[in-house]
Amino acid sequence: MTRTEHAYLNDTFLFEHNGSKVVNVSRSENEPKQSVVLLNSTIFHPQGGGQPSDVGIISDGQTTFKVLKAIKSGEQVQHLGTFEPEDSTFEENAIVHQTVDKDSRLQNASLHSAGHLIDFAVKLIGFDKWTSSKGYHFPQSPYVEYNHNGQYTKESEIVETLNVELDKLLKKNENVKVEMVPYDKWTEIPSYLPAGEPVRTINYGGICGACSGTHVNTFGQIGSKITIKSAKKKGAVVRVSYKVE
């Protein structure tokens, strides 16, 4: 099985790429009207980690493949979509040009990065017992969840304090640090990351973790404002809902 090189890991702001090779084209098992295109390298971020996939087009100069969704399957990234013309296809080993929808990519990266910045803000306001458990960074009602481990005050106080802290962080506009760490030098590696390969770590103000999503380069690139809408406790979990402007 040919492993897909994940070129999007190197640069969130890479929207076009030329020179990838077609590995295989097949019909989708779940969507009969759609095809699955495999490439030796891709700039399309697959859905995962609470983040939606990129969309866009792949073209060999004559035939266009509209990428409706990208998903990860083992070591491969599958591009699901439709050919134009409908009865066309790519030949194996064809060299193609990839174009990611810029607006969608930047929105996804912004919402995802906002979730990481909220992690940092949570620690800064003193909720050091909170541990991340889930993130949903889709445009429809994004949120992050934490195990509160018994540390919780009034919701209104948490919301107000977080909003003040996030405003400060956006104005400071610090850099987001990305580093590839040797596999044997990193602990708590997520199970979905390839064993033995360097681990991509993301650092927001000292909150560092393994992550394969798309990220902005500075806090300020997230947007002009992150607003915490609610911080509702349900059992052992706190769900912090937010929006980015």
Short mmCIF file of C-alpha atoms in Angstrom, two decimals:
data_model
loop_
_atom_site.label_atom_id
_atom_site.label_comp_id
_atom_site.label_asym_id
_atom_site.label_seq_id
_atom_site.Cartn_x
_atom_site.Cartn_y
_atom_site.Cartn_z
CA MET A 1 0.00 0.00 0.00
CA THR A 2 1.40 3.37 -1.05
CA ARG A 3 1.53 5.87 1.81
CA THR A 4 0.24 9.36 1.07
CA GLU A 5 2.70 12.14 1.87
CA HIS A 6 0.84 14.77 3.91
CA ALA A 7 2.18 17.97 2.34
CA TYR A 8 -0.40 20.11 4.18
CA LEU A 9 1.49 19.48 7.44
CA ASN A 10 4.32 21.72 6.29
CA ASP A 11 2.30 24.82 5.43
CA THR A 12 -1.31 25.66 6.27
CA PHE A 13 -1.13 28.48 3.72
CA LEU A 14 -0.25 26.13 0.85
CA PHE A 15 -3.32 26.33 -1.38
CA GLU A 16 -1.89 24.99 -4.65
CA HIS A 17 0.56 22.23 -5.46
CA ASN A 18 1.81 20.79 -8.73
CA GLY A 19 3.60 17.53 -9.42
CA SER A 20 1.66 14.94 -7.40
CA LYS A 21 1.19 11.56 -9.03
CA VAL A 22 -2.06 9.57 -9.33
CA VAL A 23 -1.73 6.22 -7.56
CA ASN A 24 -5.23 4.84 -8.11
CA VAL A 25 -8.78 5.75 -9.08
CA SER A 26 -11.79 3.70 -7.99
CA ARG A 27 -15.52 3.96 -7.41
CA SER A 28 -16.72 4.88 -3.94
CA GLU A 29 -18.36 1.96 -2.15
CA ASN A 30 -20.67 4.22 -0.15
CA GLU A 31 -21.45 6.87 -2.79
CA PRO A 32 -21.94 5.16 -6.20
CA LYS A 33 -21.89 8.49 -8.08
CA GLN A 34 -18.55 9.44 -6.55
CA SER A 35 -15.00 8.29 -7.18
CA VAL A 36 -11.98 7.92 -4.91
CA VAL A 37 -8.64 9.32 -6.03
CA LEU A 38 -5.38 8.35 -4.33
CA LEU A 39 -2.25 10.45 -4.81
CA ASN A 40 1.33 9.95 -3.68
CA SER A 41 1.15 13.32 -1.89
CA THR A 42 -1.66 15.69 -0.98
CA ILE A 43 -2.28 19.20 0.31
CA PHE A 44 -5.87 18.27 1.24
CA HIS A 45 -6.34 17.97 5.00
CA PRO A 46 -8.57 14.95 5.68
CA GLN A 47 -11.45 15.16 8.12
CA GLY A 48 -10.31 14.29 11.62
CA GLY A 49 -9.31 15.65 14.99
CA GLY A 50 -12.61 17.49 15.20
CA GLN A 51 -11.80 19.38 12.00
CA PRO A 52 -13.62 19.15 8.64
CA SER A 53 -11.71 18.22 5.51
CA ASP A 54 -10.51 20.54 2.80
CA VAL A 55 -12.41 20.79 -0.47
CA GLY A 56 -11.18 21.87 -3.88
CA ILE A 57 -10.10 20.45 -7.24
CA ILE A 58 -7.50 18.13 -8.74
CA SER A 59 -6.71 18.47 -12.44
CA ASP A 60 -4.40 16.95 -15.04
CA GLY A 61 -4.99 19.82 -17.45
CA GLN A 62 -7.83 18.13 -19.31
CA THR A 63 -9.92 16.42 -16.66
CA THR A 64 -11.06 18.00 -13.41
CA PHE A 65 -11.88 16.12 -10.22
CA LYS A 66 -13.98 18.05 -7.70
CA VAL A 67 -12.89 17.05 -4.18
CA LEU A 68 -15.96 17.03 -1.94
CA LYS A 69 -14.26 15.41 1.03
CA ALA A 70 -10.92 13.95 2.04
CA ILE A 71 -10.67 11.14 4.58
CA LYS A 72 -7.78 9.24 6.07
CA SER A 73 -7.71 5.47 5.63
CA GLY A 74 -4.68 3.91 7.26
CA GLU A 75 -1.61 5.53 5.73
CA GLN A 76 -3.56 6.93 2.79
CA VAL A 77 -5.66 10.02 2.19
CA GLN A 78 -8.68 9.28 0.02
CA HIS A 79 -10.08 12.13 -2.08
CA LEU A 80 -13.82 11.62 -2.63
CA GLY A 81 -15.66 13.53 -5.33
CA THR A 82 -16.80 13.71 -8.93
CA PHE A 83 -15.12 13.95 -12.32
CA GLU A 84 -15.89 16.60 -14.91
CA PRO A 85 -16.72 15.44 -17.57
CA GLU A 86 -18.67 12.80 -15.66
CA ASP A 87 -17.36 9.84 -17.69
CA SER A 88 -13.70 10.91 -17.50
CA THR A 89 -10.94 9.74 -15.15
CA PHE A 90 -7.22 10.05 -14.41
CA GLU A 91 -4.68 7.62 -15.77
CA GLU A 92 -2.42 5.91 -13.26
CA ASN A 93 0.83 7.87 -12.73
CA ALA A 94 -0.69 11.01 -14.27
CA ILE A 95 0.81 14.23 -12.91
CA VAL A 96 -1.84 16.49 -11.41
CA HIS A 97 -2.31 19.98 -9.99
CA GLN A 98 -4.11 20.38 -6.65
CA THR A 99 -6.04 23.46 -5.57
CA VAL A 100 -7.54 23.74 -2.10
CA ASP A 101 -10.47 26.09 -1.55
CA LYS A 102 -8.70 28.97 0.23
CA ASP A 103 -11.66 30.40 2.14
CA SER A 104 -12.69 27.01 3.50
CA ARG A 105 -9.11 26.12 4.51
CA LEU A 106 -8.59 29.40 6.35
CA GLN A 107 -11.92 29.15 8.15
CA ASN A 108 -11.14 25.60 9.29
CA ALA A 109 -7.64 26.57 10.43
CA SER A 110 -9.00 29.58 12.30
CA LEU A 111 -11.65 27.61 14.18
CA HIS A 112 -9.20 24.80 14.96
CA SER A 113 -6.53 27.22 16.18
CA ALA A 114 -9.10 29.05 18.31
CA GLY A 115 -9.76 25.78 20.12
CA HIS A 116 -6.06 25.48 20.96
CA LEU A 117 -5.90 29.10 22.12
CA ILE A 118 -8.86 28.46 24.43
CA ASP A 119 -6.84 25.58 25.94
CA PHE A 120 -4.11 28.13 26.72
CA ALA A 121 -6.58 30.68 28.11
CA VAL A 122 -8.17 28.07 30.38
CA LYS A 123 -4.80 27.50 32.07
CA LEU A 124 -4.08 31.22 32.32
CA ILE A 125 -7.30 31.90 34.25
CA GLY A 126 -6.39 29.22 36.78
CA PHE A 127 -8.32 26.13 35.69
CA ASP A 128 -5.21 23.98 35.77
CA LYS A 129 -7.15 20.81 36.62
CA TRP A 130 -9.12 20.92 33.37
CA THR A 131 -7.95 18.38 30.81
CA SER A 132 -8.94 18.41 27.13
CA SER A 133 -11.26 15.61 26.09
CA LYS A 134 -12.85 16.63 22.77
CA GLY A 135 -12.91 19.33 20.13
CA TYR A 136 -15.49 20.13 17.46
CA HIS A 137 -14.14 22.79 15.11
CA PHE A 138 -16.79 22.80 12.40
CA PRO A 139 -18.34 26.15 11.39
CA GLN A 140 -21.64 25.00 12.86
CA SER A 141 -21.44 25.58 16.62
CA PRO A 142 -17.75 24.88 17.41
CA TYR A 143 -16.81 23.86 20.94
CA VAL A 144 -14.11 22.29 23.09
CA GLU A 145 -14.76 19.94 26.00
CA TYR A 146 -12.80 19.39 29.18
CA ASN A 147 -12.90 17.03 32.12
CA HIS A 148 -13.21 19.56 34.92
CA ASN A 149 -11.95 17.20 37.65
CA GLY A 150 -13.99 18.99 40.28
CA GLN A 151 -12.81 22.50 39.38
CA TYR A 152 -15.75 24.67 38.37
CA THR A 153 -17.27 28.02 39.35
CA LYS A 154 -20.26 29.93 37.99
CA GLU A 155 -20.69 29.68 34.24
CA SER A 156 -21.06 33.45 33.87
CA GLU A 157 -17.75 34.02 35.64
CA ILE A 158 -15.92 31.48 33.47
CA VAL A 159 -17.35 32.96 30.26
CA GLU A 160 -16.49 36.53 31.24
CA THR A 161 -12.97 35.70 32.41
CA LEU A 162 -12.17 33.61 29.34
CA ASN A 163 -13.38 36.35 26.99
CA VAL A 164 -11.15 38.93 28.69
CA GLU A 165 -8.14 36.60 28.53
CA LEU A 166 -8.71 35.71 24.86
CA ASP A 167 -8.90 39.40 23.93
CA LYS A 168 -5.50 39.89 25.57
CA LEU A 169 -3.99 36.92 23.76
CA LEU A 170 -5.18 38.03 20.33
CA LYS A 171 -3.70 41.49 20.90
CA LYS A 172 -0.35 39.99 21.99
CA ASN A 173 -0.28 38.11 18.68
CA GLU A 174 2.36 35.56 19.66
CA ASN A 175 3.74 33.01 17.22
CA VAL A 176 2.39 29.48 17.02
CA LYS A 177 5.35 27.12 17.25
CA VAL A 178 5.43 23.98 15.11
CA GLU A 179 8.10 21.34 15.61
CA MET A 180 8.78 17.79 14.45
CA VAL A 181 9.92 15.75 17.45
CA PRO A 182 11.53 12.28 17.20
CA TYR A 183 8.99 9.57 18.00
CA ASP A 184 10.93 8.19 20.95
CA LYS A 185 11.27 11.65 22.53
CA TRP A 186 7.52 12.29 22.85
CA THR A 187 5.03 10.88 25.33
CA GLU A 188 1.26 10.39 25.06
CA ILE A 189 1.31 10.00 21.28
CA PRO A 190 -2.21 9.70 19.80
CA SER A 191 -2.95 6.22 18.44
CA TYR A 192 -3.80 7.56 14.98
CA LEU A 193 -0.25 8.84 14.35
CA PRO A 194 2.17 6.55 12.48
CA ALA A 195 4.39 4.55 14.83
CA GLY A 196 8.09 5.34 14.64
CA GLU A 197 7.74 8.56 12.63
CA PRO A 198 8.50 12.09 13.91
CA VAL A 199 5.63 13.66 15.87
CA ARG A 200 4.33 17.06 14.77
CA THR A 201 3.82 19.19 17.87
CA ILE A 202 1.97 22.50 18.14
CA ASN A 203 2.73 25.02 20.87
CA TYR A 204 0.33 27.79 21.85
CA GLY A 205 1.95 29.84 24.60
CA GLY A 206 3.48 26.80 26.29
CA ILE A 207 0.52 24.46 25.83
CA CYS A 208 2.11 21.86 23.59
CA GLY A 209 0.62 18.74 22.08
CA ALA A 210 0.76 16.38 19.13
CA CYS A 211 -1.57 17.54 16.35
CA SER A 212 -1.93 16.90 12.61
CA GLY A 213 -4.47 19.65 11.89
CA THR A 214 -4.10 22.97 10.10
CA HIS A 215 -2.99 25.94 12.20
CA VAL A 216 -2.41 29.68 11.83
CA ASN A 217 1.10 31.09 12.27
CA THR A 218 0.21 33.73 14.88
CA PHE A 219 -2.59 34.23 17.41
CA GLY A 220 -3.78 37.30 15.50
CA GLN A 221 -4.41 35.30 12.33
CA ILE A 222 -7.25 33.48 14.08
CA GLY A 223 -9.48 36.55 13.77
CA SER A 224 -10.31 39.86 15.38
CA LYS A 225 -12.25 38.29 18.23
CA ILE A 226 -12.97 34.93 19.86
CA THR A 227 -16.19 34.97 21.85
CA ILE A 228 -16.99 32.33 24.44
CA LYS A 229 -20.74 31.78 24.21
CA SER A 230 -21.18 29.33 27.08
CA ALA A 231 -19.32 27.00 29.45
CA LYS A 232 -21.89 24.43 30.46
CA LYS A 233 -21.12 21.66 32.91
CA LYS A 234 -22.70 18.25 32.44
CA GLY A 235 -21.46 15.58 34.79
CA ALA A 236 -17.68 15.40 34.68
CA VAL A 237 -17.44 17.46 31.48
CA VAL A 238 -17.49 21.17 30.65
CA ARG A 239 -18.42 22.14 27.10
CA VAL A 240 -17.05 25.54 26.08
CA SER A 241 -18.85 26.86 22.98
CA TYR A 242 -17.29 29.68 20.99
CA LYS A 243 -17.35 31.71 17.80
CA VAL A 244 -14.65 33.50 15.82
CA GLU A 245 -15.07 36.84 14.08
#
